[in-house]
JSON list of C-alpha atoms in Angstrom, two decimals:
[
{"chain": "S", "resi": 1, "resn": "ALA", "atom": "CA", "xyz": [-0.01, -0.09, -0.01]},
{"chain": "S", "resi": 2, "resn": "GLN", "atom": "CA", "xyz": [1.21, 3.41, -0.83]},
{"chain": "S", "resi": 3, "resn": "SER", "atom": "CA", "xyz": [2.12, 5.17, 2.28]},
{"chain": "S", "resi": 4, "resn": "VAL", "atom": "CA", "xyz": [4.18, 8.63, 2.59]},
{"chain": "S", "resi": 5, "resn": "SER", "atom": "CA", "xyz": [5.84, 9.35, 6.49]},
{"chain": "S", "resi": 6, "resn": "GLN", "atom": "CA", "xyz": [6.94, 12.23, 7.67]},
{"chain": "S", "resi": 7, "resn": "HIS", "atom": "CA", "xyz": [9.56, 12.21, 9.82]},
{"chain": "S", "resi": 8, "resn": "ASN", "atom": "CA", "xyz": [9.24, 14.63, 12.28]},
{"chain": "S", "resi": 9, "resn": "HIS", "atom": "CA", "xyz": [5.46, 15.23, 14.19]},
{"chain": "S", "resi": 10, "resn": "HIS", "atom": "CA", "xyz": [6.65, 18.90, 15.85]},
{"chain": "S", "resi": 11, "resn": "VAL", "atom": "CA", "xyz": [9.48, 21.00, 15.03]},
{"chain": "S", "resi": 12, "resn": "ILE", "atom": "CA", "xyz": [10.33, 24.10, 16.95]},
{"chain": "S", "resi": 13, "resn": "LEU", "atom": "CA", "xyz": [12.92, 26.45, 15.88]},
{"chain": "S", "resi": 14, "resn": "SER", "atom": "CA", "xyz": [13.77, 29.89, 16.76]},
{"chain": "S", "resi": 15, "resn": "GLU", "atom": "CA", "xyz": [13.75, 32.55, 13.66]},
{"chain": "S", "resi": 16, "resn": "ALA", "atom": "CA", "xyz": [16.63, 32.79, 11.84]},
{"chain": "S", "resi": 17, "resn": "ALA", "atom": "CA", "xyz": [17.00, 28.57, 12.26]},
{"chain": "S", "resi": 18, "resn": "SER", "atom": "CA", "xyz": [17.57, 26.58, 9.02]},
{"chain": "S", "resi": 19, "resn": "LEU", "atom": "CA", "xyz": [14.00, 24.28, 8.40]},
{"chain": "S", "resi": 20, "resn": "GLU", "atom": "CA", "xyz": [14.48, 20.74, 6.94]},
{"chain": "S", "resi": 21, "resn": "LEU", "atom": "CA", "xyz": [11.32, 18.29, 7.16]},
{"chain": "S", "resi": 22, "resn": "GLY", "atom": "CA", "xyz": [11.62, 14.84, 5.91]},
{"chain": "S", "resi": 23, "resn": "CYS", "atom": "CA", "xyz": [9.62, 13.34, 3.50]},
{"chain": "S", "resi": 24, "resn": "ASN", "atom": "CA", "xyz": [9.24, 9.80, 2.66]},
{"chain": "S", "resi": 25, "resn": "TYR", "atom": "CA", "xyz": [6.98, 7.45, 0.16]},
{"chain": "S", "resi": 26, "resn": "SER", "atom": "CA", "xyz": [6.93, 4.14, -0.65]},
{"chain": "S", "resi": 27, "resn": "TYR", "atom": "CA", "xyz": [5.69, 4.04, -4.35]},
{"chain": "S", "resi": 28, "resn": "GLY", "atom": "CA", "xyz": [7.99, 2.76, -7.01]},
{"chain": "S", "resi": 29, "resn": "GLY", "atom": "CA", "xyz": [6.73, 4.01, -9.76]},
{"chain": "S", "resi": 30, "resn": "THR", "atom": "CA", "xyz": [6.29, 7.71, -11.74]},
{"chain": "S", "resi": 31, "resn": "VAL", "atom": "CA", "xyz": [4.91, 9.96, -8.85]},
{"chain": "S", "resi": 32, "resn": "ASN", "atom": "CA", "xyz": [3.95, 14.16, -8.51]},
{"chain": "S", "resi": 33, "resn": "LEU", "atom": "CA", "xyz": [4.81, 15.04, -5.40]},
{"chain": "S", "resi": 34, "resn": "PHE", "atom": "CA", "xyz": [3.38, 18.04, -2.95]},
{"chain": "S", "resi": 35, "resn": "TRP", "atom": "CA", "xyz": [4.42, 20.20, -0.02]},
{"chain": "S", "resi": 36, "resn": "TYR", "atom": "CA", "xyz": [0.89, 21.73, 1.19]},
{"chain": "S", "resi": 37, "resn": "VAL", "atom": "CA", "xyz": [0.87, 24.41, 4.36]},
{"chain": "S", "resi": 38, "resn": "GLN", "atom": "CA", "xyz": [-2.18, 24.56, 6.47]},
{"chain": "S", "resi": 39, "resn": "TYR", "atom": "CA", "xyz": [-1.77, 27.53, 8.90]},
{"chain": "S", "resi": 40, "resn": "PRO", "atom": "CA", "xyz": [-3.53, 28.09, 11.68]},
{"chain": "S", "resi": 41, "resn": "GLY", "atom": "CA", "xyz": [-7.86, 28.40, 11.20]},
{"chain": "S", "resi": 42, "resn": "GLN", "atom": "CA", "xyz": [-6.99, 28.33, 7.27]},
{"chain": "S", "resi": 43, "resn": "HIS", "atom": "CA", "xyz": [-6.93, 26.12, 4.42]},
{"chain": "S", "resi": 44, "resn": "LEU", "atom": "CA", "xyz": [-4.63, 24.03, 2.97]},
{"chain": "S", "resi": 45, "resn": "GLN", "atom": "CA", "xyz": [-2.31, 25.94, 0.48]},
{"chain": "S", "resi": 46, "resn": "LEU", "atom": "CA", "xyz": [0.07, 24.47, -2.03]},
{"chain": "S", "resi": 47, "resn": "LEU", "atom": "CA", "xyz": [3.64, 25.51, -1.02]},
{"chain": "S", "resi": 48, "resn": "LEU", "atom": "CA", "xyz": [5.37, 23.63, -4.19]},
{"chain": "S", "resi": 49, "resn": "LYS", "atom": "CA", "xyz": [4.79, 20.92, -6.63]},
{"chain": "S", "resi": 50, "resn": "TYR", "atom": "CA", "xyz": [7.57, 18.43, -8.23]},
{"chain": "S", "resi": 51, "resn": "PHE", "atom": "CA", "xyz": [5.75, 16.98, -11.91]},
{"chain": "S", "resi": 52, "resn": "SER", "atom": "CA", "xyz": [9.13, 16.67, -13.52]},
{"chain": "S", "resi": 53, "resn": "GLY", "atom": "CA", "xyz": [12.45, 17.83, -14.17]},
{"chain": "S", "resi": 54, "resn": "ASP", "atom": "CA", "xyz": [15.05, 19.31, -12.40]},
{"chain": "S", "resi": 55, "resn": "PRO", "atom": "CA", "xyz": [14.65, 17.59, -8.87]},
{"chain": "S", "resi": 56, "resn": "LEU", "atom": "CA", "xyz": [15.29, 20.95, -6.43]},
{"chain": "S", "resi": 57, "resn": "VAL", "atom": "CA", "xyz": [12.19, 22.89, -6.89]},
{"chain": "S", "resi": 58, "resn": "LYS", "atom": "CA", "xyz": [11.35, 26.49, -5.37]},
{"chain": "S", "resi": 59, "resn": "GLY", "atom": "CA", "xyz": [8.73, 27.55, -3.97]},
{"chain": "S", "resi": 60, "resn": "ILE", "atom": "CA", "xyz": [6.55, 30.07, -2.24]},
{"chain": "S", "resi": 61, "resn": "LYS", "atom": "CA", "xyz": [8.02, 32.18, 0.88]},
{"chain": "S", "resi": 62, "resn": "GLY", "atom": "CA", "xyz": [11.27, 31.13, 0.29]},
{"chain": "S", "resi": 63, "resn": "PHE", "atom": "CA", "xyz": [10.85, 27.07, 0.22]},
{"chain": "S", "resi": 64, "resn": "GLU", "atom": "CA", "xyz": [12.27, 24.39, -1.58]},
{"chain": "S", "resi": 65, "resn": "ALA", "atom": "CA", "xyz": [12.40, 20.79, -1.52]},
{"chain": "S", "resi": 66, "resn": "GLU", "atom": "CA", "xyz": [14.54, 18.60, -3.64]},
{"chain": "S", "resi": 67, "resn": "PHE", "atom": "CA", "xyz": [13.69, 15.39, -4.92]},
{"chain": "S", "resi": 68, "resn": "ILE", "atom": "CA", "xyz": [16.10, 12.02, -4.55]},
{"chain": "S", "resi": 69, "resn": "LYS", "atom": "CA", "xyz": [14.11, 9.30, -6.74]},
{"chain": "S", "resi": 70, "resn": "SER", "atom": "CA", "xyz": [17.15, 6.74, -5.44]},
{"chain": "S", "resi": 71, "resn": "LYS", "atom": "CA", "xyz": [15.96, 7.75, -1.57]},
{"chain": "S", "resi": 72, "resn": "PHE", "atom": "CA", "xyz": [11.77, 7.86, -2.48]},
{"chain": "S", "resi": 73, "resn": "SER", "atom": "CA", "xyz": [12.43, 11.37, -0.58]},
{"chain": "S", "resi": 74, "resn": "PHE", "atom": "CA", "xyz": [11.14, 15.03, -0.85]},
{"chain": "S", "resi": 75, "resn": "ASN", "atom": "CA", "xyz": [12.72, 17.11, 1.84]},
{"chain": "S", "resi": 76, "resn": "LEU", "atom": "CA", "xyz": [11.17, 20.54, 2.38]},
{"chain": "S", "resi": 77, "resn": "ARG", "atom": "CA", "xyz": [13.81, 23.18, 3.31]},
{"chain": "S", "resi": 78, "resn": "LYS", "atom": "CA", "xyz": [14.19, 26.93, 3.90]},
{"chain": "S", "resi": 79, "resn": "PRO", "atom": "CA", "xyz": [17.28, 28.27, 4.88]},
{"chain": "S", "resi": 80, "resn": "SER", "atom": "CA", "xyz": [16.11, 30.70, 7.84]},
{"chain": "S", "resi": 81, "resn": "VAL", "atom": "CA", "xyz": [12.74, 31.04, 8.94]},
{"chain": "S", "resi": 82, "resn": "GLN", "atom": "CA", "xyz": [10.17, 33.50, 10.67]},
{"chain": "S", "resi": 83, "resn": "TRP", "atom": "CA", "xyz": [7.60, 33.46, 13.08]},
{"chain": "S", "resi": 84, "resn": "SER", "atom": "CA", "xyz": [5.30, 33.73, 10.64]},
{"chain": "S", "resi": 85, "resn": "ASP", "atom": "CA", "xyz": [5.95, 30.12, 9.38]},
{"chain": "S", "resi": 86, "resn": "THR", "atom": "CA", "xyz": [4.49, 28.41, 11.83]},
{"chain": "S", "resi": 87, "resn": "ALA", "atom": "CA", "xyz": [2.00, 25.96, 9.90]},
{"chain": "S", "resi": 88, "resn": "GLU", "atom": "CA", "xyz": [1.22, 22.95, 9.51]},
{"chain": "S", "resi": 89, "resn": "TYR", "atom": "CA", "xyz": [3.10, 21.06, 6.52]},
{"chain": "S", "resi": 90, "resn": "PHE", "atom": "CA", "xyz": [2.26, 18.29, 4.70]},
{"chain": "S", "resi": 91, "resn": "CYS", "atom": "CA", "xyz": [3.82, 16.23, 1.80]},
{"chain": "S", "resi": 92, "resn": "ALA", "atom": "CA", "xyz": [1.62, 14.50, -0.21]},
{"chain": "S", "resi": 93, "resn": "VAL", "atom": "CA", "xyz": [2.06, 11.89, -3.16]},
{"chain": "S", "resi": 94, "resn": "LYS", "atom": "CA", "xyz": [0.02, 11.22, -6.68]},
{"chain": "S", "resi": 95, "resn": "ARG", "atom": "CA", "xyz": [0.73, 8.22, -8.29]},
{"chain": "S", "resi": 96, "resn": "ARG", "atom": "CA", "xyz": [0.68, 8.76, -12.29]},
{"chain": "S", "resi": 97, "resn": "GLY", "atom": "CA", "xyz": [-1.21, 6.77, -13.22]},
{"chain": "S", "resi": 98, "resn": "SER", "atom": "CA", "xyz": [-3.81, 5.95, -10.84]},
{"chain": "S", "resi": 99, "resn": "THR", "atom": "CA", "xyz": [-6.75, 6.88, -9.83]},
{"chain": "S", "resi": 100, "resn": "LEU", "atom": "CA", "xyz": [-7.25, 10.63, -10.67]},
{"chain": "S", "resi": 101, "resn": "GLY", "atom": "CA", "xyz": [-6.50, 12.95, -8.60]},
{"chain": "S", "resi": 102, "resn": "ARG", "atom": "CA", "xyz": [-6.21, 10.47, -5.45]},
{"chain": "S", "resi": 103, "resn": "LEU", "atom": "CA", "xyz": [-3.26, 12.17, -3.04]},
{"chain": "S", "resi": 104, "resn": "TYR", "atom": "CA", "xyz": [-1.84, 10.37, -0.18]},
{"chain": "S", "resi": 105, "resn": "PHE", "atom": "CA", "xyz": [-0.56, 12.37, 2.55]},
{"chain": "S", "resi": 106, "resn": "GLY", "atom": "CA", "xyz": [1.56, 12.43, 5.56]},
{"chain": "S", "resi": 107, "resn": "ARG", "atom": "CA", "xyz": [0.46, 12.80, 8.96]},
{"chain": "S", "resi": 108, "resn": "GLY", "atom": "CA", "xyz": [1.89, 16.25, 9.24]},
{"chain": "S", "resi": 109, "resn": "THR", "atom": "CA", "xyz": [5.01, 18.47, 10.58]},
{"chain": "S", "resi": 110, "resn": "GLN", "atom": "CA", "xyz": [4.02, 20.60, 13.07]},
{"chain": "S", "resi": 111, "resn": "LEU", "atom": "CA", "xyz": [6.36, 23.84, 12.76]},
{"chain": "S", "resi": 112, "resn": "THR", "atom": "CA", "xyz": [6.77, 26.51, 15.53]},
{"chain": "S", "resi": 113, "resn": "VAL", "atom": "CA", "xyz": [8.96, 29.26, 15.25]},
{"chain": "S", "resi": 114, "resn": "TRP", "atom": "CA", "xyz": [9.99, 31.51, 18.26]},
{"chain": "S", "resi": 115, "resn": "PRO", "atom": "CA", "xyz": [10.61, 34.77, 17.65]},
{"chain": "N", "resi": 1, "resn": "GLU", "atom": "CA", "xyz": [-9.09, 32.73, -1.07]},
{"chain": "N", "resi": 2, "resn": "THR", "atom": "CA", "xyz": [-8.63, 29.01, -2.96]},
{"chain": "N", "resi": 3, "resn": "GLY", "atom": "CA", "xyz": [-11.52, 29.86, -4.81]},
{"chain": "N", "resi": 4, "resn": "VAL", "atom": "CA", "xyz": [-13.05, 26.35, -3.29]},
{"chain": "N", "resi": 5, "resn": "THR", "atom": "CA", "xyz": [-15.84, 27.56, -1.02]},
{"chain": "N", "resi": 6, "resn": "GLN", "atom": "CA", "xyz": [-17.14, 25.10, 2.30]},
{"chain": "N", "resi": 7, "resn": "THR", "atom": "CA", "xyz": [-20.39, 25.84, 4.19]},
{"chain": "N", "resi": 8, "resn": "PRO", "atom": "CA", "xyz": [-20.91, 25.83, 7.21]},
{"chain": "N", "resi": 9, "resn": "ARG", "atom": "CA", "xyz": [-17.36, 26.42, 9.08]},
{"chain": "N", "resi": 10, "resn": "HIS", "atom": "CA", "xyz": [-18.11, 24.89, 11.94]},
{"chain": "N", "resi": 11, "resn": "LEU", "atom": "CA", "xyz": [-21.20, 22.36, 13.01]},
{"chain": "N", "resi": 12, "resn": "VAL", "atom": "CA", "xyz": [-22.20, 20.36, 16.31]},
{"chain": "N", "resi": 13, "resn": "MET", "atom": "CA", "xyz": [-24.31, 18.05, 15.44]},
{"chain": "N", "resi": 14, "resn": "GLY", "atom": "CA", "xyz": [-26.55, 15.50, 17.96]},
{"chain": "N", "resi": 15, "resn": "MET", "atom": "CA", "xyz": [-25.98, 11.49, 16.56]},
{"chain": "N", "resi": 16, "resn": "THR", "atom": "CA", "xyz": [-29.85, 11.11, 15.68]},
{"chain": "N", "resi": 17, "resn": "ASN", "atom": "CA", "xyz": [-29.69, 14.35, 13.61]},
{"chain": "N", "resi": 18, "resn": "LYS", "atom": "CA", "xyz": [-29.45, 14.77, 9.81]},
{"chain": "N", "resi": 19, "resn": "LYS", "atom": "CA", "xyz": [-27.38, 17.89, 8.53]},
{"chain": "N", "resi": 20, "resn": "SER", "atom": "CA", "xyz": [-25.28, 18.57, 5.14]},
{"chain": "N", "resi": 21, "resn": "LEU", "atom": "CA", "xyz": [-21.85, 19.68, 4.18]},
{"chain": "N", "resi": 22, "resn": "LYS", "atom": "CA", "xyz": [-21.63, 22.11, 1.12]},
{"chain": "N", "resi": 23, "resn": "CYS", "atom": "CA", "xyz": [-18.70, 22.61, -1.27]},
{"chain": "N", "resi": 24, "resn": "GLU", "atom": "CA", "xyz": [-18.95, 24.95, -4.57]},
{"chain": "N", "resi": 25, "resn": "GLN", "atom": "CA", "xyz": [-15.61, 25.90, -6.56]},
{"chain": "N", "resi": 26, "resn": "HIS", "atom": "CA", "xyz": [-15.59, 28.33, -8.76]},
{"chain": "N", "resi": 27, "resn": "LEU", "atom": "CA", "xyz": [-12.60, 27.26, -11.20]},
{"chain": "N", "resi": 28, "resn": "GLY", "atom": "CA", "xyz": [-13.57, 25.40, -13.59]},
{"chain": "N", "resi": 29, "resn": "HIS", "atom": "CA", "xyz": [-12.71, 21.68, -12.10]},
{"chain": "N", "resi": 30, "resn": "ASN", "atom": "CA", "xyz": [-14.31, 18.79, -13.09]},
{"chain": "N", "resi": 31, "resn": "ALA", "atom": "CA", "xyz": [-13.18, 16.58, -9.75]},
{"chain": "N", "resi": 32, "resn": "MET", "atom": "CA", "xyz": [-14.07, 17.31, -6.61]},
{"chain": "N", "resi": 33, "resn": "TYR", "atom": "CA", "xyz": [-13.07, 15.27, -3.25]},
{"chain": "N", "resi": 34, "resn": "TRP", "atom": "CA", "xyz": [-14.07, 15.07, -0.07]},
{"chain": "N", "resi": 35, "resn": "TYR", "atom": "CA", "xyz": [-11.44, 14.30, 2.93]},
{"chain": "N", "resi": 36, "resn": "LYS", "atom": "CA", "xyz": [-11.59, 13.36, 6.77]},
{"chain": "N", "resi": 37, "resn": "GLN", "atom": "CA", "xyz": [-9.01, 15.25, 8.65]},
{"chain": "N", "resi": 38, "resn": "SER", "atom": "CA", "xyz": [-8.28, 13.77, 12.64]},
{"chain": "N", "resi": 39, "resn": "ALA", "atom": "CA", "xyz": [-5.77, 14.66, 14.75]},
{"chain": "N", "resi": 40, "resn": "LYS", "atom": "CA", "xyz": [-2.77, 12.73, 14.36]},
{"chain": "N", "resi": 41, "resn": "LYS", "atom": "CA", "xyz": [-3.71, 10.90, 11.52]},
{"chain": "N", "resi": 42, "resn": "PRO", "atom": "CA", "xyz": [-3.10, 11.68, 7.66]},
{"chain": "N", "resi": 43, "resn": "LEU", "atom": "CA", "xyz": [-5.40, 12.93, 5.45]},
{"chain": "N", "resi": 44, "resn": "GLU", "atom": "CA", "xyz": [-7.95, 9.96, 4.49]},
{"chain": "N", "resi": 45, "resn": "LEU", "atom": "CA", "xyz": [-9.85, 10.30, 1.10]},
{"chain": "N", "resi": 46, "resn": "MET", "atom": "CA", "xyz": [-13.01, 9.97, 1.42]},
{"chain": "N", "resi": 47, "resn": "PHE", "atom": "CA", "xyz": [-15.16, 9.74, -2.15]},
{"chain": "N", "resi": 48, "resn": "VAL", "atom": "CA", "xyz": [-13.99, 11.34, -5.43]},
{"chain": "N", "resi": 49, "resn": "TYR", "atom": "CA", "xyz": [-16.28, 12.35, -7.76]},
{"chain": "N", "resi": 50, "resn": "ASN", "atom": "CA", "xyz": [-14.81, 13.50, -12.02]},
{"chain": "N", "resi": 51, "resn": "PHE", "atom": "CA", "xyz": [-17.73, 15.12, -14.07]},
{"chain": "N", "resi": 52, "resn": "LYS", "atom": "CA", "xyz": [-20.08, 14.09, -11.56]},
{"chain": "N", "resi": 53, "resn": "GLU", "atom": "CA", "xyz": [-19.62, 10.45, -11.19]},
{"chain": "N", "resi": 54, "resn": "GLN", "atom": "CA", "xyz": [-18.55, 8.93, -8.52]},
{"chain": "N", "resi": 55, "resn": "THR", "atom": "CA", "xyz": [-15.22, 7.70, -10.00]},
{"chain": "N", "resi": 56, "resn": "GLU", "atom": "CA", "xyz": [-14.53, 6.15, -5.61]},
{"chain": "N", "resi": 57, "resn": "ASN", "atom": "CA", "xyz": [-15.51, 5.88, -2.29]},
{"chain": "N", "resi": 58, "resn": "ASN", "atom": "CA", "xyz": [-12.36, 4.51, -0.06]},
{"chain": "N", "resi": 59, "resn": "SER", "atom": "CA", "xyz": [-14.69, 2.06, 1.98]},
{"chain": "N", "resi": 60, "resn": "VAL", "atom": "CA", "xyz": [-16.95, 5.04, 3.71]},
{"chain": "N", "resi": 61, "resn": "PRO", "atom": "CA", "xyz": [-19.87, 4.02, 6.01]},
{"chain": "N", "resi": 62, "resn": "SER", "atom": "CA", "xyz": [-23.05, 4.40, 4.89]},
{"chain": "N", "resi": 63, "resn": "ARG", "atom": "CA", "xyz": [-23.84, 6.86, 7.46]},
{"chain": "N", "resi": 64, "resn": "PHE", "atom": "CA", "xyz": [-22.02, 9.46, 4.96]},
{"chain": "N", "resi": 65, "resn": "SER", "atom": "CA", "xyz": [-23.99, 10.11, 1.86]},
{"chain": "N", "resi": 66, "resn": "PRO", "atom": "CA", "xyz": [-22.32, 12.18, -1.27]},
{"chain": "N", "resi": 67, "resn": "GLU", "atom": "CA", "xyz": [-24.00, 14.26, -3.89]},
{"chain": "N", "resi": 68, "resn": "CYS", "atom": "CA", "xyz": [-22.75, 15.71, -6.94]},
{"chain": "N", "resi": 69, "resn": "PRO", "atom": "CA", "xyz": [-26.05, 17.70, -8.67]},
{"chain": "N", "resi": 70, "resn": "ASN", "atom": "CA", "xyz": [-23.07, 19.13, -11.50]},
{"chain": "N", "resi": 71, "resn": "SER", "atom": "CA", "xyz": [-19.29, 19.58, -11.34]},
{"chain": "N", "resi": 72, "resn": "SER", "atom": "CA", "xyz": [-18.73, 23.03, -9.63]},
{"chain": "N", "resi": 73, "resn": "HIS", "atom": "CA", "xyz": [-21.37, 21.30, -6.08]},
{"chain": "N", "resi": 74, "resn": "LEU", "atom": "CA", "xyz": [-20.13, 18.51, -3.91]},
{"chain": "N", "resi": 75, "resn": "PHE", "atom": "CA", "xyz": [-22.43, 17.64, -0.57]},
{"chain": "N", "resi": 76, "resn": "LEU", "atom": "CA", "xyz": [-21.63, 15.48, 1.89]},
{"chain": "N", "resi": 77, "resn": "HIS", "atom": "CA", "xyz": [-25.18, 14.07, 3.92]},
{"chain": "N", "resi": 78, "resn": "LEU", "atom": "CA", "xyz": [-24.31, 12.67, 7.60]},
{"chain": "N", "resi": 79, "resn": "HIS", "atom": "CA", "xyz": [-26.98, 10.68, 8.87]},
{"chain": "N", "resi": 80, "resn": "THR", "atom": "CA", "xyz": [-26.29, 9.07, 12.45]},
{"chain": "N", "resi": 81, "resn": "LEU", "atom": "CA", "xyz": [-23.20, 9.48, 13.19]},
{"chain": "N", "resi": 82, "resn": "GLN", "atom": "CA", "xyz": [-20.27, 8.65, 15.93]},
{"chain": "N", "resi": 83, "resn": "PRO", "atom": "CA", "xyz": [-18.87, 10.91, 17.77]},
{"chain": "N", "resi": 84, "resn": "GLU", "atom": "CA", "xyz": [-15.42, 9.41, 16.37]},
{"chain": "N", "resi": 85, "resn": "ASP", "atom": "CA", "xyz": [-16.60, 10.87, 13.34]},
{"chain": "N", "resi": 86, "resn": "SER", "atom": "CA", "xyz": [-15.74, 14.11, 15.08]},
{"chain": "N", "resi": 87, "resn": "ALA", "atom": "CA", "xyz": [-13.19, 15.75, 12.39]},
{"chain": "N", "resi": 88, "resn": "LEU", "atom": "CA", "xyz": [-12.38, 18.15, 9.85]},
{"chain": "N", "resi": 89, "resn": "TYR", "atom": "CA", "xyz": [-13.75, 17.29, 6.77]},
{"chain": "N", "resi": 90, "resn": "LEU", "atom": "CA", "xyz": [-11.79, 18.94, 3.67]},
{"chain": "N", "resi": 91, "resn": "CYS", "atom": "CA", "xyz": [-13.14, 19.34, 0.33]},
{"chain": "N", "resi": 92, "resn": "ALA", "atom": "CA", "xyz": [-10.86, 19.85, -2.74]},
{"chain": "N", "resi": 93, "resn": "SER", "atom": "CA", "xyz": [-10.91, 20.46, -6.72]},
{"chain": "N", "resi": 94, "resn": "SER", "atom": "CA", "xyz": [-8.83, 19.52, -9.50]},
{"chain": "N", "resi": 95, "resn": "GLN", "atom": "CA", "xyz": [-8.47, 19.79, -13.38]},
{"chain": "N", "resi": 96, "resn": "ALA", "atom": "CA", "xyz": [-10.20, 16.95, -14.98]},
{"chain": "N", "resi": 97, "resn": "LEU", "atom": "CA", "xyz": [-7.36, 14.60, -15.55]},
{"chain": "N", "resi": 98, "resn": "LEU", "atom": "CA", "xyz": [-6.46, 12.09, -17.65]},
{"chain": "N", "resi": 99, "resn": "ARG", "atom": "CA", "xyz": [-4.47, 9.12, -15.55]},
{"chain": "N", "resi": 100, "resn": "ASP", "atom": "CA", "xyz": [-1.43, 10.60, -16.44]},
{"chain": "N", "resi": 101, "resn": "ALA", "atom": "CA", "xyz": [-2.04, 14.52, -15.99]},
{"chain": "N", "resi": 102, "resn": "ASN", "atom": "CA", "xyz": [-0.40, 16.28, -14.12]},
{"chain": "N", "resi": 103, "resn": "THR", "atom": "CA", "xyz": [-2.48, 18.09, -11.64]},
{"chain": "N", "resi": 104, "resn": "GLU", "atom": "CA", "xyz": [-2.92, 20.10, -8.21]},
{"chain": "N", "resi": 105, "resn": "ALA", "atom": "CA", "xyz": [-5.43, 19.88, -5.87]},
{"chain": "N", "resi": 106, "resn": "PHE", "atom": "CA", "xyz": [-7.36, 22.85, -4.30]},
{"chain": "N", "resi": 107, "resn": "PHE", "atom": "CA", "xyz": [-8.47, 22.86, -0.86]},
{"chain": "N", "resi": 108, "resn": "GLY", "atom": "CA", "xyz": [-11.52, 24.43, 0.70]},
{"chain": "N", "resi": 109, "resn": "GLN", "atom": "CA", "xyz": [-11.01, 26.02, 4.70]},
{"chain": "N", "resi": 110, "resn": "GLY", "atom": "CA", "xyz": [-13.20, 23.27, 6.01]},
{"chain": "N", "resi": 111, "resn": "THR", "atom": "CA", "xyz": [-16.07, 22.22, 8.07]},
{"chain": "N", "resi": 112, "resn": "ARG", "atom": "CA", "xyz": [-15.12, 21.10, 11.12]},
{"chain": "N", "resi": 113, "resn": "LEU", "atom": "CA", "xyz": [-17.81, 18.95, 13.08]},
{"chain": "N", "resi": 114, "resn": "THR", "atom": "CA", "xyz": [-18.20, 17.78, 16.11]},
{"chain": "N", "resi": 115, "resn": "VAL", "atom": "CA", "xyz": [-20.99, 15.25, 16.77]},
{"chain": "N", "resi": 116, "resn": "VAL", "atom": "CA", "xyz": [-22.22, 15.11, 20.37]}
]
């Protein structure tokens, strides 16, 4: 069965610290990969996505993620976090050729940034 | 604002009540979804509709009944729920797609449901 693992359930950082959130998936075929962010009281928003091409993907608000096919990973990074980055982050995977639009989500990582 | 609107934002209902959740998308998409977000668990896909036709029911109990009258509207009818059904219910939409197309899902803000 398809699974998406996010290794950290809660990450606490000070402002200006660097961030890396891990995401691994178990499907061996071609995938589309996503990171979504959910700010308190708000909807899930797409942070960045990987469909094909350059495995280093840049998203909004200074976030980036790197797809490493050999490691089945799509880790999210930001060199210097801000208090406003406090949110829950979800990794999601869509298998190419699967039921249309079906996304498999990780459990989420709560990021708390102290000012 | 994502173009996907869900109402109500919050709902408290008794176990014998009947209520409905509504989702409307203004993006011209043809596929719509219901997801359940429970604490400490991954988002769970419940139902998928493509061009108003249900293409997937992810083993959801019959006390949840979806309805998709057109490509822009999606409902989730609730009847005799249990307290463990309390969760955030998210609606999403995406461009109608072939299985291999690159698309992304757009989510609504969700309905926070509490069953008492």
